[in-house]
PDB file of C-alpha atoms in Angstrom:
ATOM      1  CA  UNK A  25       0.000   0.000   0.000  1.00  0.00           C
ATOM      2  CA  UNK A  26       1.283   3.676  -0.757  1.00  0.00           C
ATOM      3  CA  UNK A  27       1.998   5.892   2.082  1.00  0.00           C
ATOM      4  CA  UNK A  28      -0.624   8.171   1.505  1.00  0.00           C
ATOM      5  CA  UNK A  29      -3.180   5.525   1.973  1.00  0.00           C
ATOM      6  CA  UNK A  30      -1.559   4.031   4.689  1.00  0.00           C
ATOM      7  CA  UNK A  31      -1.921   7.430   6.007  1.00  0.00           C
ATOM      8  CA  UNK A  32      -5.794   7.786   5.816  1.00  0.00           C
ATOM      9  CA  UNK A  33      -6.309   4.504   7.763  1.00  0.00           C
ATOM     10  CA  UNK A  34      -4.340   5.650  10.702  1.00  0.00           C
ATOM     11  CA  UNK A  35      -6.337   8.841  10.947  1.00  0.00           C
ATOM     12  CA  UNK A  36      -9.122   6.362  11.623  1.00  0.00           C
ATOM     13  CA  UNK A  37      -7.337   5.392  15.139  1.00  0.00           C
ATOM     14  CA  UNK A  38      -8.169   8.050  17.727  1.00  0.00           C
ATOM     15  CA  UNK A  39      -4.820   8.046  19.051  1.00  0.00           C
ATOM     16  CA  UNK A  40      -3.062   8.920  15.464  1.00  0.00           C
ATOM     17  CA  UNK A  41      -5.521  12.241  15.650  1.00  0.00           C
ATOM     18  CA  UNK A  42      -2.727  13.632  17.833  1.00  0.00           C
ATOM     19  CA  UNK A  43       0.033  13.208  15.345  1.00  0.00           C
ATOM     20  CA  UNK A  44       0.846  15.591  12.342  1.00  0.00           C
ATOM     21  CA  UNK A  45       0.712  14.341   8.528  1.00  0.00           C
ATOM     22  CA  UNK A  46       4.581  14.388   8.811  1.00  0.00           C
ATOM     23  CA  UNK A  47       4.303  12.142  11.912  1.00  0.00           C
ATOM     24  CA  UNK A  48       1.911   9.800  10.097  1.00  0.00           C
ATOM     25  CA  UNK A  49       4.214   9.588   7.168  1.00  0.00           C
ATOM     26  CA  UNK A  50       6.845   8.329   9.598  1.00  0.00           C
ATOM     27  CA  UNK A  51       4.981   6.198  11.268  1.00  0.00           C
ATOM     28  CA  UNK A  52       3.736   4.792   7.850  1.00  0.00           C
ATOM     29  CA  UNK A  53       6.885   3.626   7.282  1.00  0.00           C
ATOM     30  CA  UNK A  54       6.886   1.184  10.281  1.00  0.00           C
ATOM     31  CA  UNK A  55       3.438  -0.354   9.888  1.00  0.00           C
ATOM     32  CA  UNK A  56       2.594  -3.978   8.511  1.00  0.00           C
ATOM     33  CA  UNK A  57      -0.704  -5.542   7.192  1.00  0.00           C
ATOM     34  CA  UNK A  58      -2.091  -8.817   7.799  1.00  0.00           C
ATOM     35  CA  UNK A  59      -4.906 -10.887   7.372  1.00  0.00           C
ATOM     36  CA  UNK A  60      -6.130 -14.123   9.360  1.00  0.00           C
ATOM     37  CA  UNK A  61      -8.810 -16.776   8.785  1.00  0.00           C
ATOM     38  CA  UNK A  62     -11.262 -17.279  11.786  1.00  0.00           C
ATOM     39  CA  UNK A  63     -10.222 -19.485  14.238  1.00  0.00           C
ATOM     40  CA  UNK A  64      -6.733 -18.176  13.838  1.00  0.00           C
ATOM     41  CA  UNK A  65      -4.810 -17.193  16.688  1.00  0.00           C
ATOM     42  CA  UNK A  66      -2.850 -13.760  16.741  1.00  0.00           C
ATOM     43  CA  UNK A  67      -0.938 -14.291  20.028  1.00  0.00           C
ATOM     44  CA  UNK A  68      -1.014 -16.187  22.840  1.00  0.00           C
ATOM     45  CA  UNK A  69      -0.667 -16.138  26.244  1.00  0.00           C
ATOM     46  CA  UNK A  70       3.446 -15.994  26.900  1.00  0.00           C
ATOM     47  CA  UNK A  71       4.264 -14.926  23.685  1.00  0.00           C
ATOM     48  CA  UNK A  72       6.625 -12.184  23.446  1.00  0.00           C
ATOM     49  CA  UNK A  73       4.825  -8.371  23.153  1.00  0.00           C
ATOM     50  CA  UNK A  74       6.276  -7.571  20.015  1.00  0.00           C
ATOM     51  CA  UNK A  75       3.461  -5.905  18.370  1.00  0.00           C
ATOM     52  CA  UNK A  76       0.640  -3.714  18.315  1.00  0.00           C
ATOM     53  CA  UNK A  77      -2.040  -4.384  16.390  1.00  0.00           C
ATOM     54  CA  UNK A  78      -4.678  -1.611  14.432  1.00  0.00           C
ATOM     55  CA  UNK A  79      -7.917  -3.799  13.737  1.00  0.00           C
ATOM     56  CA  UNK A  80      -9.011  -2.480  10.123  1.00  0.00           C
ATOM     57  CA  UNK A  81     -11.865  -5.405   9.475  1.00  0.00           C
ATOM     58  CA  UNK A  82     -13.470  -8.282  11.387  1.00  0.00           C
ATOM     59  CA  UNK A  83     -13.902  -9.118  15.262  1.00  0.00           C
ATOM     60  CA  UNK A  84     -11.343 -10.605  17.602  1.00  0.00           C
ATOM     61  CA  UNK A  85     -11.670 -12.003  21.119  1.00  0.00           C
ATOM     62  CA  UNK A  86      -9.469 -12.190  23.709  1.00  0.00           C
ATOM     63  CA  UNK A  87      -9.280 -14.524  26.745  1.00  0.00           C
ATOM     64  CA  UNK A  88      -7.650 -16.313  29.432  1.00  0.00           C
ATOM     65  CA  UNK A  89      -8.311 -19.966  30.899  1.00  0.00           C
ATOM     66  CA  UNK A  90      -7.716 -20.383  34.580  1.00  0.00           C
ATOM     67  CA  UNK A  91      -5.816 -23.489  35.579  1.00  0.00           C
ATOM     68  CA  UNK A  92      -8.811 -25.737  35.419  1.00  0.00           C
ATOM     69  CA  UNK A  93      -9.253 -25.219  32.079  1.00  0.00           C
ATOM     70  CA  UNK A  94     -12.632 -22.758  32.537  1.00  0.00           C
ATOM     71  CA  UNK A  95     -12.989 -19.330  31.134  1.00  0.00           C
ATOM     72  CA  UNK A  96     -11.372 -16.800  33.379  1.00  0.00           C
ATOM     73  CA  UNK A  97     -11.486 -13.125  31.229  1.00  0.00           C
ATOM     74  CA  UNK A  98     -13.134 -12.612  27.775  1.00  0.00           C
ATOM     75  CA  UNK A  99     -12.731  -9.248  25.988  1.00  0.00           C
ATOM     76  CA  UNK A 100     -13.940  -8.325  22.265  1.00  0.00           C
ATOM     77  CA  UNK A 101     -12.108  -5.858  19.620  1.00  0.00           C
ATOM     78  CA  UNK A 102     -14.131  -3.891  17.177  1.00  0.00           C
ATOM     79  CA  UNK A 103     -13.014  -2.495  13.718  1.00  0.00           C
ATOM     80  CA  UNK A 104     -10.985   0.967  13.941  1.00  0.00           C
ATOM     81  CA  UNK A 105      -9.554  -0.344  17.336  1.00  0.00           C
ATOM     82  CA  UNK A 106      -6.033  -0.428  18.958  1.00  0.00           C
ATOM     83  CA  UNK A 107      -4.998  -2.989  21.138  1.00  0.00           C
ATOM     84  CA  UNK A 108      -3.669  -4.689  23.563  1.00  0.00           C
ATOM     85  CA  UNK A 109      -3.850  -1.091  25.788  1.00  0.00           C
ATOM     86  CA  UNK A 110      -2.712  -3.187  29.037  1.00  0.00           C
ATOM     87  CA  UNK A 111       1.136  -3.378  29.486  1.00  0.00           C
ATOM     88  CA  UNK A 112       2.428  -0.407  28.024  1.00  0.00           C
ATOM     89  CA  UNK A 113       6.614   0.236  28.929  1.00  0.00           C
ATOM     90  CA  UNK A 114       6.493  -2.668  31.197  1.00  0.00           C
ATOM     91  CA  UNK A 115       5.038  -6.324  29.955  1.00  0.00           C
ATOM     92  CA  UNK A 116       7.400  -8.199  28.004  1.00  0.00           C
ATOM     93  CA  UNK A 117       4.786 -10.792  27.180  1.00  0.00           C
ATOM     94  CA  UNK A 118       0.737 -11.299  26.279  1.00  0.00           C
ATOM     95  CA  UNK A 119      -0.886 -11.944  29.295  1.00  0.00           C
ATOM     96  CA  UNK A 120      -4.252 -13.541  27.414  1.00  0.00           C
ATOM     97  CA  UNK A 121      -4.169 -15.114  23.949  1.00  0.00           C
ATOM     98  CA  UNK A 122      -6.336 -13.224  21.064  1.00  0.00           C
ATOM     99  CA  UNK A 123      -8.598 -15.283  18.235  1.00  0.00           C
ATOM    100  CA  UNK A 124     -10.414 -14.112  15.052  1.00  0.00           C
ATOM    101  CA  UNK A 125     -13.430 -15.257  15.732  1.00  0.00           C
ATOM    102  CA  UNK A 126     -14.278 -13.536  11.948  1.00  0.00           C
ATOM    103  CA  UNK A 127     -11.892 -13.399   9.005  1.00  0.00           C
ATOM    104  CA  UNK A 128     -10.041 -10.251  10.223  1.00  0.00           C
ATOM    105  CA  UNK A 129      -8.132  -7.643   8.142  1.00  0.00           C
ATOM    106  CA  UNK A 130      -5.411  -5.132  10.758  1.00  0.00           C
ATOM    107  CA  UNK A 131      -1.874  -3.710  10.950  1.00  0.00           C
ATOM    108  CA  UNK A 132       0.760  -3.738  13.356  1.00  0.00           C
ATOM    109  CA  UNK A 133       3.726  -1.594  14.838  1.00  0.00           C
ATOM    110  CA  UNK A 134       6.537  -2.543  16.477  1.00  0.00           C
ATOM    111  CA  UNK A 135       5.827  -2.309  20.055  1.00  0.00           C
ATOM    112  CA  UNK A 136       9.026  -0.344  20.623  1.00  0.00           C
ATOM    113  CA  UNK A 137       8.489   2.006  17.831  1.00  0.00           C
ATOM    114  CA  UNK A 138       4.892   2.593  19.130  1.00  0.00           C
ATOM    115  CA  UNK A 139       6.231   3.120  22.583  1.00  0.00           C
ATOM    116  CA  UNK A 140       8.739   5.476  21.950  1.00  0.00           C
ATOM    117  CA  UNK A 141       6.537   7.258  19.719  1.00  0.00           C
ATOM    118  CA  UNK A 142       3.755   7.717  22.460  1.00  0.00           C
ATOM    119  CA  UNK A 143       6.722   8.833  25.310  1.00  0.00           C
ATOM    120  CA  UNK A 144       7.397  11.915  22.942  1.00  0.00           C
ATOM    121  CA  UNK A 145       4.040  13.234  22.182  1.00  0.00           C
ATOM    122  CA  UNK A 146       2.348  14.693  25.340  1.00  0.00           C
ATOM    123  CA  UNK A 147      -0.892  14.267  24.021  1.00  0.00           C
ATOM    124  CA  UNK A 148      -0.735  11.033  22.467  1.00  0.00           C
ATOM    125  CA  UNK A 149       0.599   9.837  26.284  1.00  0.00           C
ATOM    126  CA  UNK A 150      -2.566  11.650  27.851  1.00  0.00           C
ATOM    127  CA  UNK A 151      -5.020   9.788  25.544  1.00  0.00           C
ATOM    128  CA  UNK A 152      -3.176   6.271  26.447  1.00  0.00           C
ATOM    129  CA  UNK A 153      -3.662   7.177  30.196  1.00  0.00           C
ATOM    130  CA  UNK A 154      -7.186   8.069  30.007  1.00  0.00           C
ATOM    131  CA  UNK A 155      -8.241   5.057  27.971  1.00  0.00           C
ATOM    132  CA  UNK A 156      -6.407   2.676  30.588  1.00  0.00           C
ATOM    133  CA  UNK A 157      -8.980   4.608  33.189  1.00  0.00           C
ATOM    134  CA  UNK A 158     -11.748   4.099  31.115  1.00  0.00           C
ATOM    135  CA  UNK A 159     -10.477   0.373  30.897  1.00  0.00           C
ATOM    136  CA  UNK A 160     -10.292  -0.543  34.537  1.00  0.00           C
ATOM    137  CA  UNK A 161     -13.415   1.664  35.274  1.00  0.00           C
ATOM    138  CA  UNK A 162     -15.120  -0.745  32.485  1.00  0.00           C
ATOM    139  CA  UNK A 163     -13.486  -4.071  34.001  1.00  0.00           C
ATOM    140  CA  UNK A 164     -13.918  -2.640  37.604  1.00  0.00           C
ATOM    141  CA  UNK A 165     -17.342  -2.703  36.903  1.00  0.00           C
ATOM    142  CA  UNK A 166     -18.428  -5.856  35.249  1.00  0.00           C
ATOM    143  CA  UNK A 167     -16.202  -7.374  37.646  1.00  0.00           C
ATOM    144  CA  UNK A 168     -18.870  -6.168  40.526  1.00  0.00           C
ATOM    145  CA  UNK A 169     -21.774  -7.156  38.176  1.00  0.00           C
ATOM    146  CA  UNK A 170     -20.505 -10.952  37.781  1.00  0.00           C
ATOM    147  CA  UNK A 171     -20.330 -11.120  41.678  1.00  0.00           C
ATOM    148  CA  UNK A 172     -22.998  -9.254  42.969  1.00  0.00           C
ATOM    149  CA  UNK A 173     -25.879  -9.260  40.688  1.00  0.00           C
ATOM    150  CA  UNK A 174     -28.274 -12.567  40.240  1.00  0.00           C
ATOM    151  CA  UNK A 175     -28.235 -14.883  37.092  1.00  0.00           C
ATOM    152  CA  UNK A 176     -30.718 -12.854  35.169  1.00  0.00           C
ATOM    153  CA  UNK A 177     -29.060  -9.243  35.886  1.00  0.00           C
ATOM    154  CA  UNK A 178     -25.529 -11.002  34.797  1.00  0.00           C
ATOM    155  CA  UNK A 179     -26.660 -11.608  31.539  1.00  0.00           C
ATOM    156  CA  UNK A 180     -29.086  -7.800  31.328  1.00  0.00           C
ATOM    157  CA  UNK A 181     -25.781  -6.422  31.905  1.00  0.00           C
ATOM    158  CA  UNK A 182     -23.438  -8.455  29.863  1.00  0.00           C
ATOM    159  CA  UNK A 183     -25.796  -7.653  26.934  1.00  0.00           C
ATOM    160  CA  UNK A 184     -25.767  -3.933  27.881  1.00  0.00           C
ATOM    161  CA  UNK A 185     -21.765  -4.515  27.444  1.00  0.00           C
ATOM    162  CA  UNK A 186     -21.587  -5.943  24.076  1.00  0.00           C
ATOM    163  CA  UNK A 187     -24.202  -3.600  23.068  1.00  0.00           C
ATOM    164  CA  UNK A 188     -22.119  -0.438  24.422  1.00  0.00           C
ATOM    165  CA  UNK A 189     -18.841  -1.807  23.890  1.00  0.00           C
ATOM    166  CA  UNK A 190     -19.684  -3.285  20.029  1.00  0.00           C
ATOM    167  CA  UNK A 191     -22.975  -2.187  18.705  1.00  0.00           C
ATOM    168  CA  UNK A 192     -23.016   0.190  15.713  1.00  0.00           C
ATOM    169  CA  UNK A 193     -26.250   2.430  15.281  1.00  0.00           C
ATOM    170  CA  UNK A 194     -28.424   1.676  12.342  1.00  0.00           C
ATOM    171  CA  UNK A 195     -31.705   3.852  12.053  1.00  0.00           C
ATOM    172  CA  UNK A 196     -33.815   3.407  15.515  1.00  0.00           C
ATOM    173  CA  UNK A 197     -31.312  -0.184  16.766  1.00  0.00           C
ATOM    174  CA  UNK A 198     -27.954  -0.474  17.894  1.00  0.00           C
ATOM    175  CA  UNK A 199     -26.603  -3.746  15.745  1.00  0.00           C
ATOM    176  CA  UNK A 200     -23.945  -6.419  17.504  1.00  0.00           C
ATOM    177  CA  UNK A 201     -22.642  -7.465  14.466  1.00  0.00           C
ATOM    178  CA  UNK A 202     -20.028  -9.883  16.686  1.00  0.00           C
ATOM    179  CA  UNK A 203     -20.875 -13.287  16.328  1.00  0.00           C
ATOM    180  CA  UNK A 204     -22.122 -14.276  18.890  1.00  0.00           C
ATOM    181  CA  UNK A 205     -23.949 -17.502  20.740  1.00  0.00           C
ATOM    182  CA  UNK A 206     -26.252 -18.072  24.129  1.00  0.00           C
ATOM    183  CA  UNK A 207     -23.160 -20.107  24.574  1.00  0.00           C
ATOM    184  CA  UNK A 208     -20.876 -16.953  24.301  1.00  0.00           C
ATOM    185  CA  UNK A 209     -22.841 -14.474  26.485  1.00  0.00           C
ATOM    186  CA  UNK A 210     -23.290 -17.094  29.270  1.00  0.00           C
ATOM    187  CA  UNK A 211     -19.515 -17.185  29.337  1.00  0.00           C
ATOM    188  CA  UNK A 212     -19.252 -13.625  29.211  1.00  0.00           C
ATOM    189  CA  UNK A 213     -21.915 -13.618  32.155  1.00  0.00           C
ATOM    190  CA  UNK A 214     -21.043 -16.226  34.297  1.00  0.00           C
ATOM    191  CA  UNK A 215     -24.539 -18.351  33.729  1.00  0.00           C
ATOM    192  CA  UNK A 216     -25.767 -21.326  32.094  1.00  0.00           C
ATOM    193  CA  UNK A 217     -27.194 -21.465  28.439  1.00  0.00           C
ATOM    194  CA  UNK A 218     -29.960 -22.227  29.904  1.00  0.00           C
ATOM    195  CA  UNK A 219     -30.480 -18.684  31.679  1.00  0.00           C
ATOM    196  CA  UNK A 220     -29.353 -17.058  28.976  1.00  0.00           C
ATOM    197  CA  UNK A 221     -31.625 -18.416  26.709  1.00  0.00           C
ATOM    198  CA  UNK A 222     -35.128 -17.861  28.607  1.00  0.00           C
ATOM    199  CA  UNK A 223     -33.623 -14.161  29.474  1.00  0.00           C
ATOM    200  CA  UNK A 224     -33.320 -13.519  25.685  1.00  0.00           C
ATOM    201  CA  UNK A 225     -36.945 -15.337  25.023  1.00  0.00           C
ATOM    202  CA  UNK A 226     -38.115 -12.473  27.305  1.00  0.00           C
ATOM    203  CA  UNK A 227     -36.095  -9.747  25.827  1.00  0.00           C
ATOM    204  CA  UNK A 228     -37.365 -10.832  21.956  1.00  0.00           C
ATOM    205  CA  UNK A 229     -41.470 -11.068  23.642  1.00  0.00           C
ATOM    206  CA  UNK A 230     -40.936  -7.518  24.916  1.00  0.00           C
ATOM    207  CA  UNK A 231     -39.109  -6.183  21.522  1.00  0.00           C
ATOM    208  CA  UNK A 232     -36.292  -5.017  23.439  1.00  0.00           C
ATOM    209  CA  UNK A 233     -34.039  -7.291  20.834  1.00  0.00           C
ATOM    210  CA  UNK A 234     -33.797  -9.235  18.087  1.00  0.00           C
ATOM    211  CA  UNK A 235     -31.201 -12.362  17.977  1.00  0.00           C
ATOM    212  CA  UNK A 236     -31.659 -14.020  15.056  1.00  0.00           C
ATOM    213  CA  UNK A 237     -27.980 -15.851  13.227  1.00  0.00           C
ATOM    214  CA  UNK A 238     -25.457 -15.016  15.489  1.00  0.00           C
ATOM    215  CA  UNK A 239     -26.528 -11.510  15.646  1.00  0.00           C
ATOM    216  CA  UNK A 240     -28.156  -9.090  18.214  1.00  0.00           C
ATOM    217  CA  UNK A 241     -30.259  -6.287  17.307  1.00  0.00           C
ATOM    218  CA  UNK A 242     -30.813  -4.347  20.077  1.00  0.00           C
ATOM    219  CA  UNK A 243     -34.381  -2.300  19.677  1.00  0.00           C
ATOM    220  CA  UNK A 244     -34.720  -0.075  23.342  1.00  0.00           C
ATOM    221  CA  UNK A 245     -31.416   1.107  23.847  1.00  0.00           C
ATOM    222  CA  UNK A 246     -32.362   3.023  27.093  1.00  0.00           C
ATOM    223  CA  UNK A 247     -33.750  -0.579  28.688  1.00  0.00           C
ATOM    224  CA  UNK A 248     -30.316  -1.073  29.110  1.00  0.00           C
ATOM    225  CA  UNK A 249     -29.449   2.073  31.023  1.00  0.00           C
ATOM    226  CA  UNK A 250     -31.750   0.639  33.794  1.00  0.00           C
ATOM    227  CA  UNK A 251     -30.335  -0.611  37.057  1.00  0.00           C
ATOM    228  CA  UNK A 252     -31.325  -3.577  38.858  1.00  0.00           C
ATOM    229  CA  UNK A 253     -34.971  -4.178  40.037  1.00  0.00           C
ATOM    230  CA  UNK A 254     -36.805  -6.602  38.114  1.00  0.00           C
ATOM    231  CA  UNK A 255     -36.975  -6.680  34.200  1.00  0.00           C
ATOM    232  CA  UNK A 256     -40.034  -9.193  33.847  1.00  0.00           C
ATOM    233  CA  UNK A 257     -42.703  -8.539  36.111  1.00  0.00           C
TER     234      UNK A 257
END
């Protein structure tokens, strides 16, 4: 790819809108493209953190396994999104692995080329700090949801999260368009299919959602602003 396009897609990272044109030129030159099939795996947990990666196209998931084998952390990456944030100047390795759980199209930097870059632009450095906040505030609290709420609020709120965190507007709806299964939110909530099945049969009656092949359409956005108390009296 030429420079100048090369350019234009990292304008579409927020954290490039603090560079100048010269800057992106440079940095240009130190950017890589790749493609993977889903199912592939990016990185994995141990491996050294030699990259960073720009997601362009596609979804990918990251998680962790604890040592008996279960789901212990599950994150999802949009389109037009940097990551890994976590470790910056101070991981040498991964600490989850990341999948393409669709046929994904991203870049990558160096991580010490990225790193250096962000230590000499003050505002660049100021971004990365306040979207680590907004991280842990974001973890902090679904952390609190997994362990405090009941079965049926776990999975209102993990729905609220993948509709905040990866729904796109479209008209009146907010669309998921991550893949996803009753299998995947129960993981995501800490529940059983089961639950999160005959939660989602309630949400569909009351056309708060649609969730029809592997896709959520949410329909009441502001349902999902609501906190506790019960949804299905």
């Amino acid at each position: 790819m030429k420079r100048e396009g090369m350019v234009e897609i990292l304008k579409k990272f927020e954290i490039f809108t603090y560079s100048t044109e010269k800057q992106l030129e440079e940095i240009s030159c130190f950017v890589y493209g790749r493609t993977y099939k889903k199912g592939q795996q990016l990185f994995t947990v141990g491996d050294p953190r030699e990259r960073i990666y720009l997601l362009v196209n596609g979804f990918v998931k990251f998680e962790k396994t604890n040592p008996t084998a279960t789901l212990a952390y599950a994150d999802y990456i949009s389109p037009n999104t940097l990551f890994p944030y976590g470790g910056f100047f101070s991981d040498k390795e991964y600490h989850y692995t990341a999948i393409a759980i669709t046929d994904v199209e991203l870049y990558y930097i160096p991580t010490f080329y990225f790193e250096d870059m962000i230590q000499q632009n003050r505002n660049q450095l100021i971004f990365l700090v306040q979207k680590l906040s907004t991280l842990l505030h974001l973890h902090e609290s679904r952390l609190q949801t997994i362990t405090n709420s009941n079965a049926q609020d776990r999975v209102i709120h993990a729905l609220s999260y993948l509709m905040t965190d990866l729904g796109v507007k479209e008209g009146g709806d907010v669309v998921v368009g991550c893949p996803m299964t009753t299998t995947e939110i129960s993981k995501i909530s800490g529940t059983s299919r089961e639950t999160v099945s005959h939660v989602i049969q309630d949400l569909k009656k009351s056309n708060v959602l649609s969730f029809a092949s592997k896709k959520i359409t949410i329909h009441d956005e502001e349902f999902f602003n609501k906190v506790g108390g019960n949804y299905f009296n």
